[in-house]
Amino acid sequence: MEDKEFKALWVTEEGDKSYKRQVVQRLVSQLPPGELLVRVLYSSLNYKDALSASGNRGVTRRYPHTPGIDCAGVVEQSTVTDFAPGEEVIVSCFDLGMNTPGGFGQYIRVPAQWAVKLPEGMNPRRSMIYGTAGFTAAQCVERIISHGVVPQDGPVLVTGATGGVGCMAVAMLAASGYTVSAASGKDEDEFLTAIGAAEVIKRQKIAVGANRAMLRERWAAAVDTVGGPYLEAILKTCRYSGIVTCCGNVAAPELNLTVYPFILRGITLAGIDSALTPVLKRQRIWQRIAGEWNFDFLEDMAVEVTLNDLSEAIDRMLAGHLKGRVIVKLAD
Ligand SMILES: NC(=O)c1ccc[n+]([C@@H]2O[C@H](COP(=O)([O-])OP(=O)(O)OC[C@H]3O[C@@H](n4cnc5c(N)ncnc54)[C@H](OP(=O)(O)O)[C@@H]3O)[C@@H](O)[C@H]2O)c1
């Protein structure tokens, strides 16, 4: 097996600090040590992958490198009793695709705790339509539900709504009975309505008044994927005792705030991280995705690419032009 060749996206740093992506042949023996050797069937494109594939040192310190922070595939070799060869798994979180060769290669070798068994009701392809984006959206929606926000409390806002996390959050919130307001920079009202949005708002309108101390109460809760002035304004427009989940920084990482939303309206700002989610929680969330949040309509929404087309999709994501989810088919 060690001399088996496979294809992978290979990102190299060029002399002028630019980064080049190409599809190359690698050997299984070149993978790092690990308990599970997994033959990757599908991966997905997440914002973090786009950063890794374009030389972002906050995500990937060393190049050359193969990105891909999540994938689904079949265990080929296992040195642990929890997983047997032939079992289908989802591998995500921790260092996969950051400094460990990731799912944009046909094989990965990883610690067993990075994997969960593919839950019943899921297949590898569909699990990557969700991928880390869907998993993160599920964590955000769970936090809103466990905070005690109920549909009668009012609309729930989602920013970056046509993006991976955003569109999954729209669909999951709508399926859970909430009235969803989707904020987007694109003219994709039809798409957003089809996945469950009751209302589509131009994203610039969300940030209006972001520099004021407080704004009129509007949202019972919000899933924010973009940060910066949008998150500032959302915290000031959240209804009394509401919750805003924060998972992304596509617009900006900075937050210029006063304490007023917290001390005058009792707002909760909940940070969401998927990278270090413990295995038991990952299993539980994937079960929930495979159950109540398992939507057939996502099949039509996903765009499937091969390794050869992936670089172009990465550029489109970095430019903010992608809609929905891009999945990567690794099997020849
Ligand atoms: N915390 C975690 O564990 C975790 C996990 C997954 C993702 N994330 C983060 O969540 C964020 C979203 O990830 P993703 O995979 O959903 O990315 P994505 O598919 O690229 O979606 C991001 C969306 O944000 C909107 N957007 C783009 N540029 C913007 C700008 N300058 N200002 C405001 N909005 C902008 C666009 O949606 P519209 O055109 O519809 O507005 C875009 O589709 C990223 O920051 C990612 O790193 C974090």
Tab-separated table of C-alpha atoms in Angstrom, residues 28-295:
chain	number	residue	atom	x	y	z
A	28	VAL	CA	0.898	6.926	0.347
A	29	SER	CA	4.346	6.571	1.965
A	30	GLN	CA	4.648	10.387	1.846
A	31	LEU	CA	1.654	10.817	4.181
A	32	PRO	CA	2.360	11.425	7.876
A	33	PRO	CA	1.989	8.578	10.391
A	34	GLY	CA	-1.515	7.978	11.792
A	35	GLU	CA	-3.947	5.332	12.972
A	36	LEU	CA	-6.276	5.469	9.970
A	37	LEU	CA	-5.456	5.423	6.280
A	38	VAL	CA	-8.578	6.648	4.493
A	39	ARG	CA	-9.378	6.518	0.770
A	40	VAL	CA	-11.130	9.813	0.169
A	41	LEU	CA	-14.307	9.748	-1.912
A	42	TYR	CA	-15.516	13.324	-1.439
A	43	SER	CA	-14.237	16.506	0.122
A	44	SER	CA	-15.766	19.979	0.194
A	45	LEU	CA	-14.625	23.538	-0.286
A	46	ASN	CA	-14.707	25.698	2.833
A	47	TYR	CA	-13.479	29.254	3.284
A	48	LYS	CA	-10.538	27.973	5.343
A	49	ASP	CA	-9.496	25.777	2.400
A	50	ALA	CA	-9.502	28.785	0.117
A	51	LEU	CA	-7.243	30.591	2.607
A	52	SER	CA	-4.923	27.583	2.894
A	53	ALA	CA	-4.785	27.229	-0.894
A	54	SER	CA	-3.763	30.864	-1.293
A	55	GLY	CA	-0.915	31.026	1.215
A	56	ASN	CA	-2.651	32.248	4.371
A	57	ARG	CA	-0.068	31.510	7.097
A	58	GLY	CA	-2.690	31.853	9.820
A	59	VAL	CA	-4.195	28.629	8.460
A	60	THR	CA	-1.195	26.824	6.952
A	61	ARG	CA	2.327	27.464	8.198
A	62	ARG	CA	4.269	25.202	5.850
A	63	TYR	CA	4.173	24.715	2.093
A	64	PRO	CA	4.049	22.691	-0.125
A	65	HIS	CA	0.714	21.521	1.190
A	66	THR	CA	-2.547	19.757	0.302
A	67	PRO	CA	-5.592	21.577	1.782
A	68	GLY	CA	-9.020	20.089	2.505
A	69	ILE	CA	-10.347	20.439	6.067
A	70	ASP	CA	-13.002	17.758	5.660
A	71	CYS	CA	-13.670	14.628	3.687
A	72	ALA	CA	-15.646	11.420	3.597
A	73	GLY	CA	-14.196	8.101	2.566
A	74	VAL	CA	-13.452	4.477	3.334
A	75	VAL	CA	-10.990	3.182	5.930
A	76	GLU	CA	-8.257	1.271	4.095
A	77	GLN	CA	-6.003	0.523	7.066
A	78	SER	CA	-6.618	0.875	10.798
A	79	THR	CA	-4.417	0.257	13.827
A	80	VAL	CA	-7.298	0.809	16.294
A	81	THR	CA	-10.251	-1.407	17.200
A	82	ASP	CA	-12.841	1.416	16.858
A	83	PHE	CA	-12.561	1.442	13.063
A	84	ALA	CA	-12.273	-1.484	10.673
A	85	PRO	CA	-11.117	-1.469	7.042
A	86	GLY	CA	-14.102	-0.953	4.762
A	87	GLU	CA	-15.989	1.331	7.181
A	88	GLU	CA	-17.199	4.674	5.855
A	89	VAL	CA	-16.089	7.701	7.852
A	90	ILE	CA	-16.266	11.487	7.948
A	91	VAL	CA	-12.922	13.068	8.821
A	92	SER	CA	-12.825	16.700	9.861
A	93	CYS	CA	-11.596	19.099	12.522
A	94	PHE	CA	-8.264	19.411	14.295
A	95	ASP	CA	-5.354	19.832	11.897
A	96	LEU	CA	-6.759	18.158	8.800
A	97	GLY	CA	-5.989	20.288	5.750
A	98	MET	CA	-4.232	22.925	7.807
A	99	ASN	CA	-0.722	21.519	8.329
A	100	THR	CA	-1.681	17.862	7.796
A	101	PRO	CA	-2.326	16.817	4.171
A	102	GLY	CA	-6.086	17.134	3.739
A	103	GLY	CA	-9.072	15.960	1.780
A	104	PHE	CA	-7.976	17.479	-1.539
A	105	GLY	CA	-5.929	14.299	-1.942
A	106	GLN	CA	-7.233	10.810	-2.715
A	107	TYR	CA	-5.688	9.424	0.506
A	108	ILE	CA	-5.202	10.849	4.001
A	109	ARG	CA	-3.617	9.337	7.122
A	110	VAL	CA	-4.890	10.702	10.433
A	111	PRO	CA	-5.356	10.018	14.168
A	112	ALA	CA	-8.530	7.980	14.792
A	113	GLN	CA	-10.073	10.738	16.942
A	114	TRP	CA	-10.363	12.950	13.850
A	115	ALA	CA	-12.876	10.496	12.341
A	116	VAL	CA	-16.519	9.694	13.039
A	117	LYS	CA	-18.426	6.823	11.490
A	118	LEU	CA	-20.720	7.928	8.697
A	119	PRO	CA	-24.145	8.076	10.385
A	120	GLU	CA	-27.077	6.076	9.079
A	121	GLY	CA	-29.064	8.129	6.566
A	122	MET	CA	-25.941	9.771	5.145
A	123	ASN	CA	-23.774	8.780	2.228
A	124	PRO	CA	-20.257	10.133	1.649
A	125	ARG	CA	-21.330	12.542	-1.069
A	126	ARG	CA	-24.169	14.054	0.910
A	127	SER	CA	-22.091	14.331	4.065
A	128	MET	CA	-19.719	16.608	2.156
A	129	ILE	CA	-22.580	18.747	0.835
A	130	TYR	CA	-22.887	19.566	4.533
A	131	GLY	CA	-19.184	19.335	5.347
A	132	THR	CA	-17.632	21.663	7.911
A	133	ALA	CA	-19.982	24.437	6.756
A	134	GLY	CA	-23.084	22.386	7.586
A	135	PHE	CA	-21.525	21.114	10.785
A	136	THR	CA	-20.777	24.690	11.880
A	137	ALA	CA	-24.265	25.868	10.933
A	138	ALA	CA	-25.695	22.996	12.986
A	139	GLN	CA	-23.647	24.113	15.999
A	140	CYS	CA	-24.952	27.685	15.602
A	141	VAL	CA	-28.582	26.561	15.340
A	142	GLU	CA	-28.176	24.220	18.336
A	143	ARG	CA	-26.872	27.136	20.416
A	144	ILE	CA	-29.869	29.281	19.475
A	145	ILE	CA	-32.292	26.487	20.342
A	146	SER	CA	-30.566	25.636	23.623
A	147	HIS	CA	-30.538	29.328	24.560
A	148	GLY	CA	-34.325	29.048	24.650
A	149	VAL	CA	-35.183	31.114	21.561
A	150	VAL	CA	-38.462	29.800	20.114
A	151	PRO	CA	-40.022	30.649	16.724
A	152	GLN	CA	-42.645	32.887	18.395
A	153	ASP	CA	-39.863	35.174	19.668
A	154	GLY	CA	-39.390	36.716	16.232
A	155	PRO	CA	-37.218	36.464	13.123
A	156	VAL	CA	-33.709	34.993	13.133
A	157	LEU	CA	-31.120	36.700	10.941
A	158	VAL	CA	-28.419	34.866	8.948
A	159	THR	CA	-25.552	36.808	7.339
A	160	GLY	CA	-23.436	35.592	4.428
A	161	ALA	CA	-26.612	33.718	3.609
A	162	THR	CA	-25.623	32.369	0.193
A	163	GLY	CA	-22.292	31.115	1.594
A	164	GLY	CA	-21.661	27.583	2.830
A	165	VAL	CA	-22.368	28.135	6.533
A	166	GLY	CA	-25.045	30.723	5.828
A	167	CYS	CA	-27.181	28.681	3.449
A	168	MET	CA	-27.009	25.646	5.722
A	169	ALA	CA	-28.074	27.782	8.685
A	170	VAL	CA	-30.994	29.216	6.698
A	171	ALA	CA	-32.195	25.708	5.813
A	172	MET	CA	-31.755	24.288	9.332
A	173	LEU	CA	-33.447	27.236	11.050
A	174	ALA	CA	-36.379	27.154	8.632
A	175	ALA	CA	-36.760	23.393	9.103
A	176	SER	CA	-36.783	23.986	12.874
A	177	GLY	CA	-39.771	26.347	12.526
A	178	TYR	CA	-38.031	29.743	12.691
A	179	THR	CA	-38.825	32.710	10.453
A	180	VAL	CA	-35.507	33.358	8.729
A	181	SER	CA	-34.267	36.707	7.413
A	182	ALA	CA	-31.354	36.107	5.044
A	183	ALA	CA	-28.831	38.912	4.540
A	184	SER	CA	-26.860	38.680	1.320
A	185	GLY	CA	-24.686	40.777	-0.969
A	186	LYS	CA	-25.964	38.887	-4.016
A	187	ASP	CA	-29.220	38.942	-5.990
A	188	GLU	CA	-30.137	35.394	-5.040
A	189	ASP	CA	-33.594	35.871	-3.566
A	190	GLU	CA	-35.002	32.855	-5.421
A	191	PHE	CA	-32.277	30.538	-4.129
A	192	LEU	CA	-32.581	31.823	-0.562
A	193	THR	CA	-36.361	31.581	-0.553
A	194	ALA	CA	-36.180	28.049	-1.948
A	195	ILE	CA	-33.996	26.911	0.961
A	196	GLY	CA	-36.290	28.458	3.575
A	197	ALA	CA	-35.747	32.232	3.927
A	198	ALA	CA	-38.944	34.159	4.630
A	199	GLU	CA	-37.255	37.440	3.741
A	200	VAL	CA	-34.069	38.460	1.905
A	201	ILE	CA	-32.260	41.649	2.949
A	202	LYS	CA	-29.421	43.465	1.201
A	203	ARG	CA	-26.442	43.035	3.469
A	204	GLN	CA	-25.475	46.731	3.394
A	205	LYS	CA	-28.747	47.476	5.202
A	206	ILE	CA	-27.676	45.317	8.141
A	207	ALA	CA	-24.652	47.469	8.937
A	208	VAL	CA	-26.531	50.784	8.808
A	209	GLY	CA	-26.100	52.577	12.137
A	210	ALA	CA	-23.321	50.229	13.263
A	211	ASN	CA	-21.535	53.202	14.843
A	212	ARG	CA	-24.505	54.111	17.091
A	213	ALA	CA	-24.623	52.920	20.708
A	214	MET	CA	-27.879	50.969	20.314
A	215	LEU	CA	-30.445	50.373	17.585
A	216	ARG	CA	-34.123	49.363	17.408
A	217	GLU	CA	-34.716	45.735	18.493
A	218	ARG	CA	-35.276	43.462	15.522
A	219	TRP	CA	-33.908	39.906	15.714
A	220	ALA	CA	-34.714	37.197	18.245
A	221	ALA	CA	-31.362	35.656	17.365
A	222	ALA	CA	-28.763	35.697	14.608
A	223	VAL	CA	-26.189	33.464	12.933
A	224	ASP	CA	-23.367	35.748	11.873
A	225	THR	CA	-20.713	34.384	9.520
A	226	VAL	CA	-19.080	37.662	8.467
A	227	GLY	CA	-18.112	39.700	11.563
A	228	GLY	CA	-16.962	43.351	11.513
A	229	PRO	CA	-19.582	46.131	11.238
A	230	TYR	CA	-22.319	43.596	10.489
A	231	LEU	CA	-21.833	41.821	13.796
A	232	GLU	CA	-21.563	45.168	15.610
A	233	ALA	CA	-24.935	46.264	14.223
A	234	ILE	CA	-26.591	42.885	14.798
A	235	LEU	CA	-25.665	42.908	18.492
A	236	LYS	CA	-27.336	46.317	18.756
A	237	THR	CA	-30.513	45.184	16.975
A	238	CYS	CA	-30.950	41.870	18.789
A	239	ARG	CA	-34.079	41.638	20.934
A	240	TYR	CA	-33.949	41.532	24.732
A	241	SER	CA	-32.221	38.350	25.991
A	242	GLY	CA	-31.433	37.193	22.457
A	243	ILE	CA	-28.343	35.387	21.205
A	244	VAL	CA	-25.942	35.997	18.320
A	245	THR	CA	-23.612	33.211	17.236
A	246	CYS	CA	-20.290	34.274	15.747
A	247	CYS	CA	-18.299	31.833	13.621
A	248	GLY	CA	-16.670	33.798	10.810
A	249	ASN	CA	-14.829	36.916	9.729
A	250	VAL	CA	-15.287	37.160	5.962
A	251	ALA	CA	-16.050	40.895	6.242
A	252	ALA	CA	-13.607	41.735	9.080
A	253	PRO	CA	-12.210	40.240	12.288
A	254	GLU	CA	-12.505	43.481	14.274
A	255	LEU	CA	-15.343	44.257	16.671
A	256	ASN	CA	-15.799	47.832	17.759
A	257	LEU	CA	-18.331	47.646	20.597
A	258	THR	CA	-19.609	49.078	23.814
A	259	VAL	CA	-20.979	46.880	26.582
A	260	TYR	CA	-24.523	48.292	26.139
A	261	PRO	CA	-26.048	45.359	24.192
A	262	PHE	CA	-24.925	43.060	26.995
A	263	ILE	CA	-25.840	45.141	30.029
A	264	LEU	CA	-29.004	46.844	28.714
A	265	ARG	CA	-30.556	43.997	26.711
A	266	GLY	CA	-28.892	40.896	28.139
A	267	ILE	CA	-27.625	39.821	24.714
A	268	THR	CA	-25.412	36.735	24.506
A	269	LEU	CA	-22.551	36.643	22.008
A	270	ALA	CA	-21.755	32.956	21.473
A	271	GLY	CA	-18.481	31.969	19.832
A	272	ILE	CA	-18.628	28.871	17.648
A	273	ASP	CA	-15.597	26.765	16.796
A	274	SER	CA	-15.726	23.555	14.817
A	275	ALA	CA	-12.021	22.779	14.635
A	276	LEU	CA	-11.608	21.413	18.155
A	277	THR	CA	-15.060	19.936	18.714
A	278	PRO	CA	-14.670	16.776	20.851
A	279	VAL	CA	-15.505	13.484	19.194
A	280	LEU	CA	-18.701	12.754	21.180
A	281	LYS	CA	-20.174	16.121	20.257
A	282	ARG	CA	-19.158	15.611	16.607
A	283	GLN	CA	-20.936	12.262	16.569
A	284	ARG	CA	-24.081	13.781	18.094
A	285	ILE	CA	-24.183	16.703	15.673
A	286	TRP	CA	-23.634	14.449	12.641
A	287	GLN	CA	-26.523	12.244	13.883
A	288	ARG	CA	-28.748	15.316	14.022
A	289	ILE	CA	-27.706	16.377	10.521
A	290	ALA	CA	-28.410	12.852	9.248
A	291	GLY	CA	-31.831	12.983	10.926
A	292	GLU	CA	-33.920	16.128	11.234
A	293	TRP	CA	-31.625	18.319	9.089
A	294	ASN	CA	-31.124	15.849	6.242
A	295	PHE	CA	-32.554	17.722	3.252
